[in-house]
Amino acid sequence: MAENTKPHRELWILGVKGGDGREEILSTYLEAGGYACRVERYENLEAGRPLGIVLDISPFSEDGWGVLLKVKNSPATRDIPVLPVFLSEKGKIGGVFPVAGFFTLPLDEQYLQDRLAVYGLTEDTETWDLQAMVVSRSGEEKLAKAIESVGFEVVKGYTGKEALALASIHPFYLVFCSQMLPDMSAFELQERFRLVPYSSNTPLFVLLKDVMKEGEKVALSRDIAYLVRKKQLSCEEFLGHLRRRE
């Protein structure tokens, strides 16, 4: 019998409690896109190694933000792509946040440099003068130096509004942004970047604190709630986010 060489395309759904039915719409959409999927637990992730994770980070999730931190803090799982979504209490898909990736702070400089190389984002730095934007209230000096070491010129923005103003007059090759800025979240900044011609397709990496208090997790979930559409995303709209990430 010939060996089946079809690539394994299983996605795991995390942040959802198995058996409560909130995963049904999400599973239907994923299966329509040709993906095998199942509700799983973080504890099984290292052994399972799925193609990617679809993670509920809504206020109704099973510690979605905590799961995200565990995934990205562990060297064994941090390379697995994560697509954050907002599921309503009944499981309707109200929002998808397809950022380029996540890095935890304090920064692992070598890991950052390695991942940018894997993504192919450092290939042109020797040929062109490319700029990267760091958006954070602290300026993230260690991060800035790590980015400069691979050939980028770094421009800093300290609020979301400042970042949008900078992006409106000059294109950036990539952006690093703290999850929560003084005036908006990284997810909101990405939504607004899509309206700026120079930045509509700019990769945006989110910087996460390596530890979050429960109150911070709740606040983050509530903060993104107003980005959620009242009308559920269609299957085609949802799968469009996955296709852009492949």
Short mmCIF file of C-alpha atoms in Angstrom, two decimals:
data_model
loop_
_atom_site.label_atom_id
_atom_site.label_comp_id
_atom_site.label_asym_id
_atom_site.label_seq_id
_atom_site.Cartn_x
_atom_site.Cartn_y
_atom_site.Cartn_z
CA MET A 1 0.00 0.00 0.00
CA ALA A 2 1.37 3.43 -0.95
CA GLU A 3 2.17 5.74 1.92
CA ASN A 4 -0.26 8.61 2.38
CA THR A 5 1.79 11.76 1.80
CA LYS A 6 -1.06 14.23 2.20
CA PRO A 7 0.12 16.93 4.66
CA HIS A 8 -1.39 16.83 8.15
CA ARG A 9 -3.57 19.93 8.54
CA GLU A 10 -5.06 19.50 12.00
CA LEU A 11 -5.83 22.61 14.00
CA TRP A 12 -6.49 22.57 17.72
CA ILE A 13 -9.15 24.73 19.34
CA LEU A 14 -8.03 25.97 22.75
CA GLY A 15 -9.64 28.23 25.32
CA VAL A 16 -12.97 26.43 24.82
CA LYS A 17 -14.37 23.89 27.24
CA GLY A 18 -15.08 20.65 25.44
CA GLY A 19 -18.71 19.57 25.46
CA ASP A 20 -20.34 22.97 26.03
CA GLY A 21 -21.08 23.44 22.32
CA ARG A 22 -19.31 26.78 21.91
CA GLU A 23 -16.89 25.23 19.40
CA GLU A 24 -19.54 24.01 16.95
CA ILE A 25 -19.63 27.00 14.58
CA LEU A 26 -15.85 27.36 14.63
CA SER A 27 -15.39 23.66 13.91
CA THR A 28 -17.86 23.82 11.02
CA TYR A 29 -15.98 26.74 9.46
CA LEU A 30 -12.60 25.04 9.82
CA GLU A 31 -13.87 21.78 8.35
CA ALA A 32 -15.33 23.72 5.41
CA GLY A 33 -11.81 25.02 4.78
CA GLY A 34 -10.39 21.50 4.66
CA TYR A 35 -8.94 21.43 8.18
CA ALA A 36 -9.28 18.64 10.68
CA CYS A 37 -9.91 20.20 14.08
CA ARG A 38 -10.73 19.33 17.64
CA VAL A 39 -11.08 20.92 21.05
CA GLU A 40 -7.97 20.20 23.07
CA ARG A 41 -6.09 21.14 26.22
CA TYR A 42 -2.79 22.95 26.57
CA GLU A 43 -1.37 20.04 28.55
CA ASN A 44 -1.45 17.88 25.38
CA LEU A 45 0.12 20.46 23.10
CA GLU A 46 3.78 19.52 23.31
CA ALA A 47 3.10 15.91 22.36
CA GLY A 48 0.41 16.69 19.78
CA ARG A 49 2.17 19.45 17.79
CA PRO A 50 -0.81 20.59 15.67
CA LEU A 51 -0.46 22.70 12.55
CA GLY A 52 -1.76 25.66 14.52
CA ILE A 53 -4.00 26.82 17.34
CA VAL A 54 -7.29 28.71 17.12
CA LEU A 55 -7.64 30.34 20.53
CA ASP A 56 -10.69 31.90 22.12
CA ILE A 57 -9.64 35.00 24.08
CA SER A 58 -13.11 36.34 24.83
CA PRO A 59 -14.42 36.89 28.38
CA PHE A 60 -16.23 33.56 27.95
CA SER A 61 -13.05 31.58 27.25
CA GLU A 62 -11.34 29.04 29.47
CA ASP A 63 -8.43 31.33 30.42
CA GLY A 64 -7.60 32.20 26.80
CA TRP A 65 -4.94 34.77 27.67
CA GLY A 66 -3.37 32.41 30.19
CA VAL A 67 -3.18 29.68 27.54
CA LEU A 68 -1.58 32.11 25.08
CA LEU A 69 1.11 32.99 27.62
CA LYS A 70 1.82 29.33 28.33
CA VAL A 71 2.15 28.57 24.62
CA LYS A 72 4.49 31.48 23.92
CA ASN A 73 6.55 31.14 27.10
CA SER A 74 7.49 27.52 26.45
CA PRO A 75 10.38 26.75 24.05
CA ALA A 76 8.59 23.50 23.21
CA THR A 77 5.43 25.19 21.90
CA ARG A 78 6.18 28.83 21.12
CA ASP A 79 6.75 28.21 17.40
CA ILE A 80 3.18 26.94 16.92
CA PRO A 81 1.10 29.64 15.17
CA VAL A 82 -1.83 31.02 17.16
CA LEU A 83 -4.90 32.68 15.68
CA PRO A 84 -6.83 34.54 18.41
CA VAL A 85 -10.60 34.70 17.96
CA PHE A 86 -13.52 36.16 19.89
CA LEU A 87 -16.36 33.70 20.46
CA SER A 88 -19.62 34.87 21.98
CA GLU A 89 -21.19 33.08 24.92
CA LYS A 90 -23.04 30.91 22.39
CA GLY A 91 -20.00 30.40 20.18
CA LYS A 92 -20.68 32.91 17.42
CA ILE A 93 -17.48 34.23 15.77
CA GLY A 94 -17.41 37.96 16.30
CA GLY A 95 -13.76 38.76 15.68
CA VAL A 96 -10.50 37.36 14.35
CA PHE A 97 -7.09 38.92 15.12
CA PRO A 98 -4.51 37.57 12.62
CA VAL A 99 -1.32 39.21 13.88
CA ALA A 100 2.02 38.01 12.48
CA GLY A 101 3.08 36.47 15.79
CA PHE A 102 3.74 36.91 19.50
CA PHE A 103 6.88 37.42 21.58
CA THR A 104 7.02 37.44 25.37
CA LEU A 105 8.92 39.91 27.52
CA PRO A 106 11.61 39.95 28.77
CA LEU A 107 12.82 39.36 25.25
CA ASP A 108 14.82 36.34 24.11
CA GLU A 109 16.95 38.17 21.54
CA GLN A 110 18.31 35.09 19.79
CA TYR A 111 14.83 33.63 19.44
CA LEU A 112 13.54 36.89 17.96
CA GLN A 113 16.35 36.98 15.41
CA ASP A 114 15.84 33.31 14.52
CA ARG A 115 12.09 33.72 14.01
CA LEU A 116 12.48 36.79 11.82
CA ALA A 117 14.89 34.79 9.67
CA VAL A 118 12.43 31.88 9.46
CA TYR A 119 9.70 34.29 8.35
CA GLY A 120 12.03 35.60 5.64
CA LEU A 121 11.89 39.12 7.04
CA THR A 122 15.65 39.68 7.21
CA GLU A 123 16.53 38.68 3.65
CA ASP A 124 16.42 42.21 2.21
CA THR A 125 18.04 44.15 5.02
CA GLU A 126 21.47 44.09 3.36
CA THR A 127 20.07 45.37 0.07
CA TRP A 128 17.56 47.98 1.19
CA ASP A 129 17.26 50.55 3.97
CA LEU A 130 14.30 49.11 5.86
CA GLN A 131 12.58 50.51 8.90
CA ALA A 132 10.83 48.72 11.75
CA MET A 133 8.51 50.45 14.19
CA VAL A 134 8.42 49.64 17.90
CA VAL A 135 5.22 50.83 19.59
CA SER A 136 5.43 50.76 23.37
CA ARG A 137 5.11 53.24 26.21
CA SER A 138 8.58 52.17 27.45
CA GLY A 139 10.40 52.24 24.11
CA GLU A 140 11.67 48.63 24.61
CA GLU A 141 15.36 49.45 24.23
CA LYS A 142 16.48 45.80 24.31
CA LEU A 143 14.06 44.93 21.53
CA ALA A 144 15.15 47.92 19.47
CA LYS A 145 18.80 46.89 19.68
CA ALA A 146 17.95 43.31 18.70
CA ILE A 147 16.08 44.53 15.62
CA GLU A 148 18.89 46.90 14.69
CA SER A 149 21.37 44.01 14.94
CA VAL A 150 19.69 42.28 11.97
CA GLY A 151 19.81 45.39 9.80
CA PHE A 152 16.69 47.44 10.48
CA GLU A 153 16.48 51.11 11.35
CA VAL A 154 14.14 51.45 14.32
CA VAL A 155 11.52 54.16 14.69
CA LYS A 156 9.63 54.38 18.00
CA GLY A 157 6.05 55.28 18.70
CA TYR A 158 4.76 55.52 22.26
CA THR A 159 1.00 55.47 21.62
CA GLY A 160 -1.28 54.00 19.01
CA LYS A 161 -2.14 57.43 17.64
CA GLU A 162 1.53 58.27 17.23
CA ALA A 163 2.11 54.97 15.43
CA LEU A 164 -0.77 55.69 13.05
CA ALA A 165 0.58 59.17 12.34
CA LEU A 166 4.03 57.76 11.54
CA ALA A 167 2.56 55.03 9.33
CA SER A 168 0.47 57.55 7.39
CA ILE A 169 3.56 59.35 6.07
CA HIS A 170 6.11 56.55 5.72
CA PRO A 171 5.98 52.79 5.06
CA PHE A 172 7.40 50.37 7.64
CA TYR A 173 8.61 46.89 6.85
CA LEU A 174 7.35 45.43 10.14
CA VAL A 175 5.91 46.56 13.46
CA PHE A 176 6.32 45.38 17.06
CA CYS A 177 3.61 46.52 19.46
CA SER A 178 2.85 46.05 23.15
CA GLN A 179 -0.44 44.24 23.65
CA MET A 180 -1.81 47.21 25.56
CA LEU A 181 -0.88 50.80 24.77
CA PRO A 182 -2.01 53.90 26.69
CA ASP A 183 -4.76 54.58 24.12
CA MET A 184 -5.58 51.26 22.41
CA SER A 185 -4.72 47.58 22.13
CA ALA A 186 -2.37 46.05 19.57
CA PHE A 187 -5.39 44.41 17.92
CA GLU A 188 -7.10 47.77 17.47
CA LEU A 189 -3.90 49.26 16.06
CA GLN A 190 -3.72 46.48 13.51
CA GLU A 191 -7.34 47.10 12.50
CA ARG A 192 -6.56 50.78 11.96
CA PHE A 193 -3.36 49.99 10.05
CA ARG A 194 -5.49 48.17 7.49
CA LEU A 195 -7.07 51.51 6.59
CA VAL A 196 -3.67 53.13 5.90
CA PRO A 197 -2.39 52.42 2.35
CA TYR A 198 1.26 52.20 3.46
CA SER A 199 0.52 49.78 6.30
CA SER A 200 -2.42 47.61 5.24
CA ASN A 201 -0.20 44.53 4.81
CA THR A 202 2.58 45.30 7.29
CA PRO A 203 3.38 42.33 9.60
CA LEU A 204 2.59 43.24 13.21
CA PHE A 205 4.12 41.27 16.10
CA VAL A 206 2.55 41.56 19.54
CA LEU A 207 4.66 41.84 22.70
CA LEU A 208 3.22 40.04 25.73
CA LYS A 209 4.11 40.32 29.41
CA ASP A 210 5.31 36.90 30.51
CA VAL A 211 2.99 37.00 33.53
CA MET A 212 -0.52 38.46 33.74
CA LYS A 213 -2.73 38.92 36.76
CA GLU A 214 -6.32 37.73 36.49
CA GLY A 215 -7.56 41.31 36.43
CA GLU A 216 -5.28 42.09 33.49
CA LYS A 217 -6.61 39.12 31.53
CA VAL A 218 -10.20 40.22 32.14
CA ALA A 219 -9.36 43.78 31.12
CA LEU A 220 -7.75 42.61 27.87
CA SER A 221 -10.76 40.49 26.98
CA ARG A 222 -13.13 43.36 27.66
CA ASP A 223 -10.95 45.78 25.72
CA ILE A 224 -11.22 43.78 22.51
CA ALA A 225 -14.96 43.23 22.94
CA TYR A 226 -15.78 46.55 21.28
CA LEU A 227 -13.78 45.51 18.18
CA VAL A 228 -16.19 42.62 17.72
CA ARG A 229 -18.82 42.80 15.00
CA LYS A 230 -22.47 42.55 15.97
CA LYS A 231 -23.03 40.30 12.97
CA GLN A 232 -21.18 36.99 12.99
CA LEU A 233 -18.36 36.54 10.49
CA SER A 234 -19.29 34.39 7.52
CA CYS A 235 -17.39 31.20 6.80
CA GLU A 236 -15.62 32.80 3.84
CA GLU A 237 -14.61 35.85 5.88
CA PHE A 238 -13.21 33.67 8.62
CA LEU A 239 -11.29 31.35 6.29
CA GLY A 240 -9.80 34.39 4.56
CA HIS A 241 -7.80 35.09 7.71
CA LEU A 242 -6.43 31.55 7.77
CA ARG A 243 -5.45 31.64 4.12
CA ARG A 244 -3.47 34.81 4.57
CA ARG A 245 -1.46 33.08 7.29
CA GLU A 246 -0.42 30.03 5.20
#
